[in-house]
CSV table of C-alpha atoms and ligand atoms in Angstrom, one decimal:
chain,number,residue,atom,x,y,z
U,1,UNK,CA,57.1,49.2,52.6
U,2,UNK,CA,54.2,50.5,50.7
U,3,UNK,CA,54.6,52.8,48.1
U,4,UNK,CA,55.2,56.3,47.9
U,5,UNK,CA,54.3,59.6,46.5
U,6,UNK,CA,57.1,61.4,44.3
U,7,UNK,CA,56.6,64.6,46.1
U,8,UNK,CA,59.1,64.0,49.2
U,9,UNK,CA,61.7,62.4,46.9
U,10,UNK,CA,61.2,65.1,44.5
U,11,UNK,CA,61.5,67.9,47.4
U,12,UNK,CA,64.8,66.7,49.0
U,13,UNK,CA,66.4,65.8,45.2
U,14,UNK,CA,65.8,69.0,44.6
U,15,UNK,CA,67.4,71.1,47.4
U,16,UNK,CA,70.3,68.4,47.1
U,17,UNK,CA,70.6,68.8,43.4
U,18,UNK,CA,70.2,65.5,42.4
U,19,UNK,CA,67.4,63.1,40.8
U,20,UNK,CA,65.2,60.0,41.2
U,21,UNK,CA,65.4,57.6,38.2
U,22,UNK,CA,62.1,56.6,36.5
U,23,UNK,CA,63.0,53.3,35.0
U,24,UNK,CA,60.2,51.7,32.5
U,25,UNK,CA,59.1,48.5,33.5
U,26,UNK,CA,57.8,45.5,31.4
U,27,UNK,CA,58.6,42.4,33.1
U,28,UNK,CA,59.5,40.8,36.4
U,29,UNK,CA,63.2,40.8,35.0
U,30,UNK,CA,63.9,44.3,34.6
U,31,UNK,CA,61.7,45.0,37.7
U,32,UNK,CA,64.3,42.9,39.6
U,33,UNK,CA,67.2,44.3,38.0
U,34,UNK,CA,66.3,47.4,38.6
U,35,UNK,CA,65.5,47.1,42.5
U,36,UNK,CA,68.8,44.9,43.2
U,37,UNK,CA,70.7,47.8,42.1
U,38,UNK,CA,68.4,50.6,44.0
U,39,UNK,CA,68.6,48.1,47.2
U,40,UNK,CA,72.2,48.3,46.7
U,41,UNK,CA,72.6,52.2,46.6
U,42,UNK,CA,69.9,52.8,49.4
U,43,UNK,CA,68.0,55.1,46.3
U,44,UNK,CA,64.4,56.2,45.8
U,45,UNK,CA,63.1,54.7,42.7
U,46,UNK,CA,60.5,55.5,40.3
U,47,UNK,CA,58.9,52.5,38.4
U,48,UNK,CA,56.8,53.7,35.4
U,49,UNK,CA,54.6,51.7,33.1
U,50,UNK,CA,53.6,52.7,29.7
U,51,UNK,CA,50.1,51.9,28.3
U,52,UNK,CA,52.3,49.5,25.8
U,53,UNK,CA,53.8,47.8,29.0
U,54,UNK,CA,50.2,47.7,30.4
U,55,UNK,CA,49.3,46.1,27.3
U,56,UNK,CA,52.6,43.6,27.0
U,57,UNK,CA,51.9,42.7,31.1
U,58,UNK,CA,48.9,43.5,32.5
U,59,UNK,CA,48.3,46.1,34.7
U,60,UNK,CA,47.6,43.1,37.4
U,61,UNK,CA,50.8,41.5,36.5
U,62,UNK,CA,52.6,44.4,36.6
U,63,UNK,CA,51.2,46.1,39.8
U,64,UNK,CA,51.5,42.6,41.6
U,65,UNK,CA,55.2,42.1,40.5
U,66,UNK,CA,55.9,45.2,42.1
U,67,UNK,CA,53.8,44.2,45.3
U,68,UNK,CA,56.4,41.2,45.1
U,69,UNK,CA,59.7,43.2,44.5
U,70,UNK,CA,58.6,45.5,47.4
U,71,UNK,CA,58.4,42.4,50.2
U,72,UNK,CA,61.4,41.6,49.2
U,73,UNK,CA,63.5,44.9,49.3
U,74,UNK,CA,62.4,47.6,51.8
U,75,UNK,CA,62.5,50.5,49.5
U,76,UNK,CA,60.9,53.8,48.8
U,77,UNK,CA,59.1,53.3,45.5
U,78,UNK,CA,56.4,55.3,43.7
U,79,UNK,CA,54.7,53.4,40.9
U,80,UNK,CA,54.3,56.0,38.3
U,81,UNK,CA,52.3,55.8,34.6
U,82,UNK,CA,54.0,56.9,31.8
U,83,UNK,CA,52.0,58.9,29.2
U,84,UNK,CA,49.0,58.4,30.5
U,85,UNK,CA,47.0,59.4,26.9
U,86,UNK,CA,43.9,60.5,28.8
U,87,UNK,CA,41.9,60.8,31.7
U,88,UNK,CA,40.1,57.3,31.5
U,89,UNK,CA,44.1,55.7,31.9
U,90,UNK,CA,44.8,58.0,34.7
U,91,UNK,CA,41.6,57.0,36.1
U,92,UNK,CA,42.2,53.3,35.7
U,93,UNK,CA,46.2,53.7,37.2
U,94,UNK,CA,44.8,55.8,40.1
U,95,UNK,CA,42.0,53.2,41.0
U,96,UNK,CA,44.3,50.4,40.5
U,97,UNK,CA,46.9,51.7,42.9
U,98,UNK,CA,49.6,53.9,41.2
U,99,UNK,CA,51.1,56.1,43.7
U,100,UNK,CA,51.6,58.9,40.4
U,101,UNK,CA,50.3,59.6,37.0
U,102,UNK,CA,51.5,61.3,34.0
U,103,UNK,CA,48.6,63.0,31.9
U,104,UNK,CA,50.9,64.1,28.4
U,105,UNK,CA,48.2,66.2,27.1
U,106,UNK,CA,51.7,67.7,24.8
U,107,UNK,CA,49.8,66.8,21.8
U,108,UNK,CA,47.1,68.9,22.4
U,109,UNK,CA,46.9,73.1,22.1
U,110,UNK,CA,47.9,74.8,25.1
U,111,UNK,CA,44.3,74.7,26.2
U,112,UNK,CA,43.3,71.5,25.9
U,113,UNK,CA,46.3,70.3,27.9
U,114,UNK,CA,45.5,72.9,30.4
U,115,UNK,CA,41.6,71.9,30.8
U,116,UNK,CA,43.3,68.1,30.4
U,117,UNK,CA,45.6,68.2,33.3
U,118,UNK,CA,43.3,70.2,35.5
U,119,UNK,CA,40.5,67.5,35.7
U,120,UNK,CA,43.0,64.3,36.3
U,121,UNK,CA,45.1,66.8,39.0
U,122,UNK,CA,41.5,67.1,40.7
U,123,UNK,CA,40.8,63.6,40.3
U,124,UNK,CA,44.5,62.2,41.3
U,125,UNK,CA,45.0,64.5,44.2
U,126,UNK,CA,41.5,63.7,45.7
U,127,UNK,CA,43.2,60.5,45.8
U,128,UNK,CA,46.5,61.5,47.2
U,129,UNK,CA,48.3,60.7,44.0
U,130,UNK,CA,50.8,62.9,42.8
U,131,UNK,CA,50.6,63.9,39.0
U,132,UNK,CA,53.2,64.9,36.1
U,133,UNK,CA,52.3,66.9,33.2
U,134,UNK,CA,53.8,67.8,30.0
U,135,UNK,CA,54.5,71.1,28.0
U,136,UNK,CA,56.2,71.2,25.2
U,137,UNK,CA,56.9,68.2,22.2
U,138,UNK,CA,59.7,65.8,22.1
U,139,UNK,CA,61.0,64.5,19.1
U,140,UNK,CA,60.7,60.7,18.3
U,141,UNK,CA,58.2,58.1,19.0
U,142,UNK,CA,55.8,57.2,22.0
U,143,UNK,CA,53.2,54.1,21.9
U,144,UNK,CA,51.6,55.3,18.6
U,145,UNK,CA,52.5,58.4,19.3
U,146,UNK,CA,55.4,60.6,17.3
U,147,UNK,CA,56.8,64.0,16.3
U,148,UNK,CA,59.4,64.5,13.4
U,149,UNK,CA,60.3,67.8,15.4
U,150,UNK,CA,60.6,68.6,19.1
U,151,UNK,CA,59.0,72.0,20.2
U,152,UNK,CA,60.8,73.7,23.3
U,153,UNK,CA,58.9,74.4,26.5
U,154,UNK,CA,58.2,78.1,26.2
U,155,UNK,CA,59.3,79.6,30.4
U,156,UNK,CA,55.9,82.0,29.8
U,157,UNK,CA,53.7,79.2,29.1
U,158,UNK,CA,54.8,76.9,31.6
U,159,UNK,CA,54.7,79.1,34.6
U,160,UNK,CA,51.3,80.2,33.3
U,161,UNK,CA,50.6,76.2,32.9
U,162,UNK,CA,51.4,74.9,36.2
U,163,UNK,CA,50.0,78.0,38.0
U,164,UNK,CA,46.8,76.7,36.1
U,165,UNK,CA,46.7,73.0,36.2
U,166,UNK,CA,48.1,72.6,39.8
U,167,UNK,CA,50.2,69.6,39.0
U,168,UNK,CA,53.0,68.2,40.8
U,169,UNK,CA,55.9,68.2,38.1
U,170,UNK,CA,56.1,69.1,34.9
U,171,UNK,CA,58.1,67.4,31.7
U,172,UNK,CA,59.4,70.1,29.7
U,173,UNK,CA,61.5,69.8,26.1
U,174,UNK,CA,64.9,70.8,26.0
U,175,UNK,CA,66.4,68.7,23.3
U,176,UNK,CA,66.4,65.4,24.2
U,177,UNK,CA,63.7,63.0,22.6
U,178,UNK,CA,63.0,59.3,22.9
U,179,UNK,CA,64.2,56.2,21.6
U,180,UNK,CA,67.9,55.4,20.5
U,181,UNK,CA,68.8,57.9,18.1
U,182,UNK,CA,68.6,60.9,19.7
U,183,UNK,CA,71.1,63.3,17.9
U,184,UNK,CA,72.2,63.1,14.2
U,185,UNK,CA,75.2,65.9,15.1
U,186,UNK,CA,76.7,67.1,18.4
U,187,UNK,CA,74.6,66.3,21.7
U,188,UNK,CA,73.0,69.4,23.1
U,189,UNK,CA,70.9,70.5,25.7
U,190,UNK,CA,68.8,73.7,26.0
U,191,UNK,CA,70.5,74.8,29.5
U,192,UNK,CA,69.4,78.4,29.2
U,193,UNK,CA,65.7,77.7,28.4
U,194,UNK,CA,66.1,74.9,31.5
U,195,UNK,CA,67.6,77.5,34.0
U,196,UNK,CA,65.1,80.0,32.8
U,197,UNK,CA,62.4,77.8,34.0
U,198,UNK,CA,64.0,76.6,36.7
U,199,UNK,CA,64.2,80.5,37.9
U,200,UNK,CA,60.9,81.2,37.2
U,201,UNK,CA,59.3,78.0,38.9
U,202,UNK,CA,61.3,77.9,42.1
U,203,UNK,CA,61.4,74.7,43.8
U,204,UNK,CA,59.0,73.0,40.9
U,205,UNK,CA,60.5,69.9,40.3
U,206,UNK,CA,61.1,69.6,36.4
U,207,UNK,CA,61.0,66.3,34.5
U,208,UNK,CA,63.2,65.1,31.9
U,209,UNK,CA,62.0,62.3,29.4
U,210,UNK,CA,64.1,60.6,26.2
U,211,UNK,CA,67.2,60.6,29.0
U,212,UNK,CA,68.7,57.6,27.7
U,213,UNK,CA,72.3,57.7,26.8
U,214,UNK,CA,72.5,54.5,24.5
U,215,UNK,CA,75.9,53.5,26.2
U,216,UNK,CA,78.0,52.5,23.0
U,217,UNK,CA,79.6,49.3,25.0
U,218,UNK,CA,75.8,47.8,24.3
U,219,UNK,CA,74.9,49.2,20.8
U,220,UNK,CA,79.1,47.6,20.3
U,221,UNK,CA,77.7,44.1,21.5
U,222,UNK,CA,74.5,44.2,20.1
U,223,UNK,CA,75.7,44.9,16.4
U,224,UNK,CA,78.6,42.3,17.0
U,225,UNK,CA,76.4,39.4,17.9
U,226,UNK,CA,74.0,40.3,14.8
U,227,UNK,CA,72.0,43.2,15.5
U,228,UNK,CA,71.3,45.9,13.8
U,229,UNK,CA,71.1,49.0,15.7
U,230,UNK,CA,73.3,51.1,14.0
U,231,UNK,CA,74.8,54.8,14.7
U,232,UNK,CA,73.0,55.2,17.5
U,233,UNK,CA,73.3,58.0,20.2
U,234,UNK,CA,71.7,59.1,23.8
U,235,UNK,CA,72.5,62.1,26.1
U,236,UNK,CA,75.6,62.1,27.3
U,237,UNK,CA,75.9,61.6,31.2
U,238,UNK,CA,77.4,64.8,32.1
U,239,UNK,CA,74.5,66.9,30.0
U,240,UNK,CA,72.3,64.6,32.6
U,241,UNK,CA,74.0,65.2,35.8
U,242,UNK,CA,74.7,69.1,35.2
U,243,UNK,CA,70.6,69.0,34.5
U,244,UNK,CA,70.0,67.3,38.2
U,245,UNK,CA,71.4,70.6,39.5
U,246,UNK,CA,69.6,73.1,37.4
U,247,UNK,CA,66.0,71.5,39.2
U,248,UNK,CA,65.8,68.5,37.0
U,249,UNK,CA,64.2,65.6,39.5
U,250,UNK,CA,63.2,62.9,37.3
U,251,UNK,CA,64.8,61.5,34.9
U,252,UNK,CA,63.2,59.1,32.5
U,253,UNK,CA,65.1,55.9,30.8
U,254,UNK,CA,64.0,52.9,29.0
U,255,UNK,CA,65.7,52.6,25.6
U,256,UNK,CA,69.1,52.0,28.1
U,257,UNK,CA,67.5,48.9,29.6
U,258,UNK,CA,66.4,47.2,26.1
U,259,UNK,CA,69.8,47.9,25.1
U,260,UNK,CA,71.3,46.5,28.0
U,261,UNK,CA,69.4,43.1,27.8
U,262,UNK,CA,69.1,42.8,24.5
U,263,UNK,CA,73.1,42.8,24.4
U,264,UNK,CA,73.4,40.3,26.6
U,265,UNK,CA,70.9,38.2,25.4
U,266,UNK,CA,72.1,38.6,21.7
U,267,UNK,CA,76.1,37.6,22.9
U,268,UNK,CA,74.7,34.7,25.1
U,269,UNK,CA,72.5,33.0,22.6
U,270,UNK,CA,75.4,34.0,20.1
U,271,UNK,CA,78.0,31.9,22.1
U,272,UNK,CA,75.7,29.1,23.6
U,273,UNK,CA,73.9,28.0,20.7
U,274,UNK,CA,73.0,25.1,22.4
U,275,UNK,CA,71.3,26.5,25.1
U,276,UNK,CA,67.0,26.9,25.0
U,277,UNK,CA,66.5,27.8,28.4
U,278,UNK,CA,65.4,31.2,29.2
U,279,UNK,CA,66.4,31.0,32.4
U,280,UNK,CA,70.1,31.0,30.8
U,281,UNK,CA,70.0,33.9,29.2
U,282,UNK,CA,67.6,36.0,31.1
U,283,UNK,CA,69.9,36.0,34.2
U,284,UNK,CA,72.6,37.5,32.4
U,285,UNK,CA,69.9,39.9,30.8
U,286,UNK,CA,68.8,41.1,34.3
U,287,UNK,CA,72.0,41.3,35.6
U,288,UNK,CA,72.8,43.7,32.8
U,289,UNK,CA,69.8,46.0,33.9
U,290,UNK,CA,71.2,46.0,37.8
U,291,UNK,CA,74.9,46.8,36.3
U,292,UNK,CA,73.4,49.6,33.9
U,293,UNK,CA,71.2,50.6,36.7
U,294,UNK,CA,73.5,50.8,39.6
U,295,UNK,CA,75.4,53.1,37.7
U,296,UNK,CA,73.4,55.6,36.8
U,297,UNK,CA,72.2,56.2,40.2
U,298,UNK,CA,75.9,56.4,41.4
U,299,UNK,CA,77.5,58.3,38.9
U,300,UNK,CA,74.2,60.0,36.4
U,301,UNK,CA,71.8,61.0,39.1
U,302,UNK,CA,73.8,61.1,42.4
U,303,UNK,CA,70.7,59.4,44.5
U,304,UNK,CA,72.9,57.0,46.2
U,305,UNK,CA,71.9,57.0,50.1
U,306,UNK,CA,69.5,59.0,49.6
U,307,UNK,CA,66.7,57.3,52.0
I,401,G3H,O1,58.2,57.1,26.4
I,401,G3H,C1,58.2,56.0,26.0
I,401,G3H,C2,58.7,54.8,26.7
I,401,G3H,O2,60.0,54.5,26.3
I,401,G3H,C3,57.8,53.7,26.7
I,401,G3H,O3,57.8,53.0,25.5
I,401,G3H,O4,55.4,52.9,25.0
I,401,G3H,O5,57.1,51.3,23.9
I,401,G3H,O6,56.5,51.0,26.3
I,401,G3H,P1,56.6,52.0,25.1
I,402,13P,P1,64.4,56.9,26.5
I,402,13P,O1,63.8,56.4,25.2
I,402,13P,O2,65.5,57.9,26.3
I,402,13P,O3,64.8,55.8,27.4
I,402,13P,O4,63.2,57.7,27.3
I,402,13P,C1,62.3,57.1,28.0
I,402,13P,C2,61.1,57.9,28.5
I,402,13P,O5,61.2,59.1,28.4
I,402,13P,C3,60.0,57.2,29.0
I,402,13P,O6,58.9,58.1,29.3
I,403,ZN,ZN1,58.8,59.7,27.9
């Protein structure tokens, strides 16, 4: 199957109150991972590349891997960029074959992201390419990019933003934030600001990024097999699900897949010291991903036979 656009997945997720899962991609391992456990629910994915997995892979590695994973599983995928910084990356993704772009002009004035997202939403939909935006700051680090303090997507501006730009979905700030520690204190979402928009922007699919939930069984193993990762937290996965029914339709995660194989690499080199082939501990690694995937589509983002 080739891919696919986000907006049909985006439509019916939001009218059944669920979301498609933007999983980061890096390597053919979690690519694998993450399509065994998609094959196995029947779910629309989202694979997303940063510009520091472009840089790690390749955007030819990467875009060909996918190619791969796709003639292997009959799937609905779109092949999304993450944080696209400007327009020249968006350009390069949409040339290159990316079925969706993010422009994150978030670190600009209200403005500049507007001008921003305008001229890639011209480019990208002359193309047929769907495109994400961001209003709003999220706490915590992205690429080179970071912010000691989140600012919450103001309803106002993001209406006025999207009426504006013309873009497809919009990432908006509610509270959570990238990376593995996400909350010093109690975990808490913005639900009022989120319904507000929601209300507002009928039918609009909203994004949320920094949706991680740093399951503890993985921080646990890591720390026990020498890490140290600490008191690390995520959203928890009710705050997540009760989102995919407020008009959430994407929901971004990455941190939860280094975690995952990290673990599990840490415990098997840990316990087979003896042992130098990746092979040995990269299965175990990707299994990990499929296992941590699987279940968030089942029981985080309800898209289980949902194609
Ligand atoms: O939003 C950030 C993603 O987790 C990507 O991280 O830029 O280190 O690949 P990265
Ligand atoms: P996490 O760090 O919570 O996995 O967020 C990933 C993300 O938002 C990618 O854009
Ligand atoms: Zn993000």
């Amino acid at each position: 199957m080739p891919l696919t656009g986000t907006r049909e997945m985006f439509a019916r997720a939001y009218k059944e109150g669920y979301a498609v899962g933007a999983f980061n991609v890096n390597n053919m391992e979690i690519i694998q991972g993450i399509m065994a456990a998609a094959a196995e629910e029947r779910a629309p994915l989202i694979l997303q590349v940063s510009a520091g997995a472009r840089k790690y892979a390749g955007q030819a590695y990467i875009r060909k891997l996918i190619e791969a994973a796709l003639i292997e599983d009959d799937l609905p995928v779109a092949l999304h960029l993450d944080h696209g910084q400007d327009f020249e990356i968006c350009k390069s993704c949409i040339d290159g074959g990316f079925s969706s772009v993010m422009i994150d002009g978030s670190h600009l004035s209200f403005e500049e992201n507007i001008a921003l997202t305008k001229r890639v939403v011209e480019y990208a939909h002359d193309k047929g390419v769907d495109v994400e935006a961001e209003l709003g700051r999220l706490a915590g680090v992205e690429d080179d990019v970071s912010s000691e303090h989140s600012i919450y997507t103001d309803p106002d501006q993001a209406v006025e933003f999207v009426q504006r730009t013309g873009c497809d979905s919009l990432a908006i700030a509610i509270g959570t934030s990238h990376g593995a520690y996400k909350f010093a204190g109690e975990a808490k979402l913005d639900f009022d600001r989120l319904e507000k928009i929601t209300n507002m922007l009928p039918n609009f699919p909203i994004v949320l990024h920094g949706s991680s939930s740093v399951p503890q069984e993985f921080v646990k193993m890591a720390n026990e097999f020498g890490g140290e990762i600490g008191s690390a937290s995520g959203v928890p996965e009710e705050l997540l699900r009760k989102a995919a029914t407020f008009g959430v339709c994407k929901i971004n995660i990455d941190t939860d897949i280094r975690l995952a194989m990290t673990a599990v690499i840490r415990k098997y080199l840990a316990e087979n010291p003896t042992h130098f082939d990746p092979r040995q501990y990269l299965k175990p690694a990707r299994e990990a991903v499929k296992n941590m995937v699987q279940h968030k589509i089942k029981n985080v983002l309800g898209c289980s036979n949902k194609i």
